[in-house]
Short mmCIF file of C-alpha atoms and ligand atoms in Angstrom, two decimals:
data_model
loop_
_atom_site.label_atom_id
_atom_site.label_comp_id
_atom_site.label_asym_id
_atom_site.label_seq_id
_atom_site.Cartn_x
_atom_site.Cartn_y
_atom_site.Cartn_z
CA MET A 1 6.93 -14.65 58.40
CA ARG A 2 7.36 -17.95 59.36
CA ARG A 3 4.65 -18.77 56.60
CA ARG A 4 6.87 -17.56 54.07
CA ARG A 5 9.77 -19.12 55.46
CA THR A 6 8.38 -22.36 55.14
CA ARG A 7 6.89 -22.21 51.54
CA ALA A 8 10.67 -21.60 50.82
CA ILE A 9 11.74 -24.41 52.05
CA LEU A 10 9.28 -26.25 50.41
CA LEU A 11 10.26 -24.14 47.06
CA ALA A 12 13.47 -25.08 47.78
CA THR A 13 13.64 -29.01 48.14
CA ILE A 14 11.05 -29.15 44.96
CA LEU A 15 13.41 -26.62 42.78
CA VAL A 16 16.69 -28.75 43.67
CA PRO A 17 16.92 -31.62 41.17
CA THR A 18 16.61 -28.89 38.43
CA ALA A 19 18.93 -26.56 39.82
CA ALA A 20 21.56 -29.69 40.22
CA ALA A 21 20.84 -30.56 36.60
CA ILE A 22 21.89 -27.51 35.03
CA GLY A 23 25.00 -27.04 36.87
CA PRO A 24 27.20 -27.01 40.37
CA ALA A 25 24.64 -24.06 41.64
CA ALA A 26 26.88 -22.95 43.80
CA ALA A 27 24.56 -19.96 44.74
CA ALA A 28 22.31 -22.09 46.69
CA SER A 29 24.91 -23.26 48.93
CA ARG A 30 26.36 -19.50 49.50
CA THR A 31 26.09 -18.65 53.22
CA THR A 32 24.44 -14.64 53.61
CA VAL A 33 25.65 -12.55 55.98
CA LEU A 34 23.80 -9.35 56.39
CA ALA A 35 26.08 -6.38 57.93
CA SER A 36 24.32 -3.49 59.51
CA PHE A 37 26.93 -1.04 58.01
CA PHE A 38 30.03 -0.32 55.77
CA PRO A 39 32.63 -1.61 58.23
CA LEU A 40 30.85 -4.57 59.17
CA ALA A 41 30.36 -5.29 55.52
CA GLU A 42 33.24 -4.96 54.10
CA ALA A 43 34.88 -7.47 56.92
CA ALA A 44 32.50 -9.96 56.04
CA ARG A 45 33.27 -9.77 52.13
CA GLU A 46 37.11 -9.75 52.81
CA ILE A 47 37.12 -12.84 54.98
CA GLY A 48 34.16 -14.78 53.58
CA GLY A 49 35.54 -14.38 49.78
CA ARG A 50 33.25 -15.57 47.26
CA PRO A 51 31.70 -18.39 49.52
CA VAL A 52 29.62 -15.81 51.12
CA SER A 53 27.05 -13.83 50.33
CA VAL A 54 27.29 -10.20 52.06
CA GLY A 55 24.49 -7.82 52.21
CA ASN A 56 24.69 -3.90 53.86
CA LEU A 57 21.63 -3.08 55.41
CA THR A 58 22.53 0.72 55.16
CA PRO A 59 22.11 1.99 51.70
CA PRO A 60 25.07 3.73 49.98
CA GLY A 61 25.20 7.54 50.91
CA VAL A 62 22.66 7.05 54.11
CA GLU A 63 24.01 7.58 57.21
CA PRO A 64 23.91 4.65 59.87
CA HIS A 65 22.79 6.29 62.94
CA ASP A 66 19.39 5.57 63.70
CA LEU A 67 18.58 3.67 60.46
CA GLU A 68 15.10 2.91 59.92
CA LEU A 69 14.07 -0.50 58.32
CA THR A 70 11.95 -1.23 55.39
CA THR A 71 9.60 -4.45 55.38
CA ASP A 72 12.26 -5.98 52.66
CA ASP A 73 15.09 -5.06 55.62
CA ARG A 74 13.09 -7.04 58.18
CA ASP A 75 12.65 -10.08 56.10
CA ALA A 76 16.36 -10.26 55.13
CA ILE A 77 17.06 -9.87 58.55
CA GLU A 78 14.97 -12.88 59.62
CA ASP A 79 16.50 -14.78 56.60
CA ALA A 80 20.41 -14.19 56.86
CA ASP A 81 22.49 -16.98 57.65
CA LEU A 82 24.43 -14.94 59.82
CA VAL A 83 23.45 -11.03 61.14
CA LEU A 84 26.42 -8.42 62.28
CA VAL A 85 25.83 -5.48 64.25
CA LEU A 86 27.51 -3.04 66.05
CA GLY A 87 25.58 -3.28 69.29
CA GLU A 88 24.50 -1.11 72.08
CA GLY A 89 22.16 1.12 70.86
CA PHE A 90 23.95 2.37 67.37
CA GLN A 91 21.47 1.13 64.80
CA PRO A 92 18.23 0.46 67.90
CA ALA A 93 15.81 -0.95 65.07
CA ILE A 94 18.06 -2.86 63.23
CA GLU A 95 19.36 -4.48 66.76
CA ARG A 96 15.67 -4.66 67.65
CA ALA A 97 14.77 -6.49 64.96
CA ALA A 98 17.91 -8.83 64.91
CA ASP A 99 17.14 -9.84 68.47
CA ASP A 100 13.97 -11.25 67.14
CA ARG A 101 15.50 -13.43 64.67
CA ASP A 102 15.83 -16.97 65.31
CA GLY A 103 18.87 -17.01 63.53
CA PRO A 104 22.89 -16.20 65.03
CA THR A 105 23.50 -12.47 65.35
CA LEU A 106 26.97 -11.09 66.09
CA GLU A 107 26.94 -7.85 68.49
CA LEU A 108 30.47 -6.82 67.77
CA LEU A 109 31.12 -4.06 70.53
CA GLY A 110 30.10 -6.92 73.27
CA ALA A 111 32.22 -9.48 71.13
CA ILE A 112 35.29 -7.23 71.05
CA GLY A 113 34.94 -6.44 74.74
CA ILE A 114 34.13 -2.94 74.26
CA ARG A 115 32.13 -1.71 77.89
CA ARG A 116 28.52 -0.91 77.63
CA SER A 117 29.46 2.49 79.23
CA ALA A 118 32.43 3.26 76.97
CA ALA A 119 30.28 1.95 73.62
CA GLU A 120 27.87 4.52 74.58
CA ARG A 121 29.76 7.70 75.17
CA ASP A 122 31.93 6.44 71.91
CA PRO A 123 30.73 3.85 69.40
CA HIS A 124 32.93 4.11 66.63
CA VAL A 125 35.49 1.93 67.17
CA TRP A 126 36.54 0.62 63.44
CA LEU A 127 38.09 3.64 63.52
CA ASP A 128 40.68 2.22 65.20
CA PRO A 129 42.64 0.33 63.07
CA VAL A 130 43.86 -2.11 66.03
CA LEU A 131 40.03 -2.39 67.51
CA MET A 132 39.24 -3.06 63.71
CA GLN A 133 41.56 -6.27 63.74
CA ARG A 134 39.65 -7.51 66.92
CA VAL A 135 36.08 -6.92 64.75
CA VAL A 136 38.03 -9.55 61.86
CA ASP A 137 38.90 -11.79 64.62
CA ALA A 138 35.19 -12.10 66.02
CA ILE A 139 33.79 -11.90 62.52
CA GLU A 140 35.88 -14.81 61.33
CA ARG A 141 35.07 -16.74 64.32
CA ALA A 142 31.38 -16.24 63.29
CA LEU A 143 31.94 -17.12 59.71
CA ILE A 144 33.73 -20.51 60.94
CA LYS A 145 30.80 -21.25 63.13
CA ALA A 146 28.68 -20.75 60.16
CA ASP A 147 30.19 -22.85 57.27
CA PRO A 148 33.10 -25.12 59.39
CA VAL A 149 33.78 -26.59 56.17
CA LYS A 150 35.77 -23.44 54.76
CA ARG A 151 37.35 -22.79 58.40
CA GLU A 152 40.75 -23.10 56.39
CA ALA A 153 39.79 -20.25 53.58
CA PHE A 154 38.24 -18.21 56.30
CA ALA A 155 40.63 -18.17 58.56
CA ALA A 156 43.61 -17.53 55.52
CA ARG A 157 41.65 -14.35 54.27
CA ALA A 158 41.00 -12.97 57.76
CA ALA A 159 44.85 -13.35 58.39
CA ALA A 160 45.49 -11.14 55.14
CA TYR A 161 42.90 -8.64 56.09
CA ARG A 162 44.77 -8.60 59.21
CA SER A 163 48.12 -8.22 58.41
CA GLU A 164 46.72 -5.16 55.61
CA LEU A 165 45.12 -3.49 59.33
CA ALA A 166 48.31 -4.36 61.24
CA SER A 167 50.35 -2.03 58.89
CA LEU A 168 47.82 0.85 58.49
CA ASP A 169 48.19 0.96 61.99
CA GLU A 170 51.93 1.24 61.68
CA ALA A 171 51.27 3.78 59.39
CA PHE A 172 48.98 6.37 61.33
CA ARG A 173 51.69 5.56 64.65
CA ALA A 174 54.73 6.29 62.19
CA GLY A 175 52.89 9.62 60.85
CA LEU A 176 51.06 11.21 63.81
CA ALA A 177 54.40 10.52 66.20
CA ASP A 178 55.87 13.94 65.18
CA CYS A 179 53.24 16.73 65.05
CA ASP A 180 52.79 20.49 65.66
CA ARG A 181 49.47 19.87 67.57
CA ARG A 182 47.13 17.21 68.74
CA LEU A 183 43.82 18.30 68.67
CA LEU A 184 41.09 17.58 66.09
CA VAL A 185 38.34 19.09 65.61
CA THR A 186 35.51 17.41 63.65
CA ALA A 187 31.79 18.02 63.38
CA HIS A 188 30.39 14.84 64.73
CA GLU A 189 32.61 13.01 67.45
CA ALA A 190 33.07 10.08 65.76
CA PHE A 191 37.23 9.97 66.31
CA GLY A 192 37.44 9.22 69.89
CA TRP A 193 39.18 5.89 69.70
CA LEU A 194 41.23 6.80 66.73
CA ALA A 195 42.50 9.56 68.58
CA ARG A 196 43.28 7.56 71.93
CA ARG A 197 45.12 4.94 69.81
CA TYR A 198 47.71 7.80 68.44
CA SER A 199 47.30 9.95 71.21
CA LEU A 200 45.48 12.78 70.01
CA ARG A 201 42.64 14.99 71.40
CA GLU A 202 39.29 15.11 69.49
CA GLU A 203 36.78 18.22 70.36
CA GLY A 204 33.06 17.27 68.41
CA VAL A 205 31.28 20.22 67.53
CA ALA A 206 28.36 18.20 67.53
CA GLY A 207 27.61 15.43 69.72
CA ILE A 208 28.52 11.31 68.70
CA ASP A 209 24.84 11.41 67.13
CA PRO A 210 25.67 13.87 63.87
CA GLU A 211 22.17 14.77 63.50
CA SER A 212 21.89 16.34 67.08
CA GLU A 213 21.81 20.25 67.05
CA PRO A 214 24.71 22.12 67.92
CA ASP A 215 24.73 24.38 70.82
CA PRO A 216 25.85 28.18 70.09
CA ALA A 217 27.56 28.27 73.58
CA ARG A 218 29.46 25.40 72.34
CA ILE A 219 30.80 26.64 69.22
CA ALA A 220 32.00 30.13 71.12
CA GLU A 221 33.54 27.80 73.45
CA LEU A 222 35.38 25.71 70.82
CA ALA A 223 36.05 28.77 68.91
CA ASP A 224 38.26 30.00 71.71
CA LEU A 225 39.64 26.40 72.37
CA VAL A 226 40.98 26.31 68.71
CA GLU A 227 42.24 30.04 68.58
CA ALA A 228 43.99 29.42 71.99
CA ARG A 229 45.82 26.16 70.19
CA GLY A 230 46.64 27.03 66.87
CA VAL A 231 43.89 24.79 65.15
CA THR A 232 44.22 25.12 61.25
CA THR A 233 41.30 22.71 60.14
CA ILE A 234 37.90 22.17 61.37
CA PHE A 235 37.34 18.41 60.21
CA THR A 236 33.91 17.57 58.34
CA GLU A 237 32.67 15.04 56.99
CA ASP A 238 30.66 12.78 53.61
CA LEU A 239 27.36 12.18 54.63
CA VAL A 240 26.60 14.97 57.20
CA SER A 241 25.85 18.62 56.20
CA PRO A 242 29.38 20.40 56.68
CA LYS A 243 26.69 23.74 57.76
CA VAL A 244 27.77 23.31 61.51
CA ALA A 245 31.62 22.88 61.04
CA GLU A 246 31.44 25.87 58.33
CA THR A 247 30.12 28.03 61.14
CA LEU A 248 33.05 27.25 63.68
CA ALA A 249 35.26 27.38 61.24
CA ARG A 250 33.79 31.06 60.23
CA GLU A 251 34.04 32.02 63.86
CA ALA A 252 37.27 31.01 64.37
CA GLY A 253 38.09 33.73 61.91
CA GLY A 254 38.32 31.48 58.89
CA LEU A 255 39.45 28.25 59.05
CA ARG A 256 39.84 25.78 56.51
CA THR A 257 37.69 22.60 56.56
CA GLU A 258 38.17 19.63 55.02
CA VAL A 259 36.65 16.06 54.86
CA LEU A 260 37.57 13.04 56.70
CA SER A 261 35.96 10.19 56.35
CA PRO A 262 34.20 8.36 59.55
CA LEU A 263 33.85 5.34 57.32
CA GLU A 264 30.06 5.04 58.22
CA GLY A 265 29.34 4.56 54.36
CA LEU A 266 30.92 5.15 51.00
CA THR A 267 30.66 7.74 48.84
CA ASP A 268 29.67 7.41 45.46
CA GLU A 269 32.96 8.27 44.43
CA GLN A 270 35.23 6.35 46.44
CA ARG A 271 32.72 3.39 45.48
CA ASP A 272 33.69 4.23 41.58
CA ARG A 273 36.82 4.41 42.33
CA GLY A 274 36.94 0.94 44.36
CA ASP A 275 38.27 1.99 47.37
CA GLY A 276 37.53 0.42 50.37
CA TYR A 277 38.48 0.66 54.77
CA VAL A 278 42.02 0.73 53.95
CA ALA A 279 42.22 3.35 50.92
CA VAL A 280 39.95 5.92 52.80
CA MET A 281 41.74 5.70 56.20
CA THR A 282 45.17 5.93 54.26
CA GLU A 283 43.31 9.27 52.87
CA ASN A 284 42.54 10.26 56.20
CA ARG A 285 45.92 10.05 57.63
CA THR A 286 46.93 12.26 54.83
CA LYS A 287 44.58 14.65 56.07
CA LEU A 288 45.38 14.38 59.74
CA ARG A 289 48.36 14.69 58.83
CA ALA A 290 48.27 18.08 56.67
CA ALA A 291 45.86 19.47 59.29
CA LEU A 292 48.11 18.93 62.63
CA GLY A 293 51.74 19.54 61.03
CA CYS A 294 53.25 16.36 60.86
CA ARG A 295 57.03 15.51 60.03
ZN1 ZN B 1 28.95 8.34 63.75
#
């Protein structure tokens, strides 16, 4: 790895005069950021703009929990100017590789002051638009440190993105204020931080890890709760099989299921439409309002 890098530096040294002769060759001076999954990559792109090249280690359509790495991924982690990970074991293979690299790595959960016990209980902080603004603050600081000359541009872009997130928070607050129900039943327990922010309660069929097997006793318990509270909708999600949520919906007497996105990645359809965090969260808000009977 080290030898490969030395060779790359030598090559770059040799090639510089040629590249300079061809044109501005701005690509060579772009800061490279490697994010471990979608929300961090989007924030880095929004804040960095053109001078920053952002990669995402979680491939499209793949669920990021416990992602395994390829050899190319490991090389990319070693070579990036800045690596962004959520931390606290959300993606252990990526976090281990990031620990071994020489360059800086930003662990977002720690950087925004989430205690380890809270992070282990629920790592999905990005689904709370207020905490997402703290994520933006931390990435802004790290980008400025990586390329201080662009401080003003990064700060302006970060402020613009934060204000979009603040409007989103306002829309959630207003839209979920007056509802018939406050119980949210989801396939995988990803919406704890969002629920806390807007005074909802979440019950997940599976746990924090979407691959964990649901327990029949848990399904029976939830079927009772759902009936008692008049729940109309069981939420499933796009990157995980809806089987479990469908089983509960059936057992609870034919409730509807609806897809709520935990924003762990975008579907092909969302990407084709050019949707990002704010657009998908806005769609989530509409579905929540319908399911909870909000006015
Ligand atoms: Zn998750």
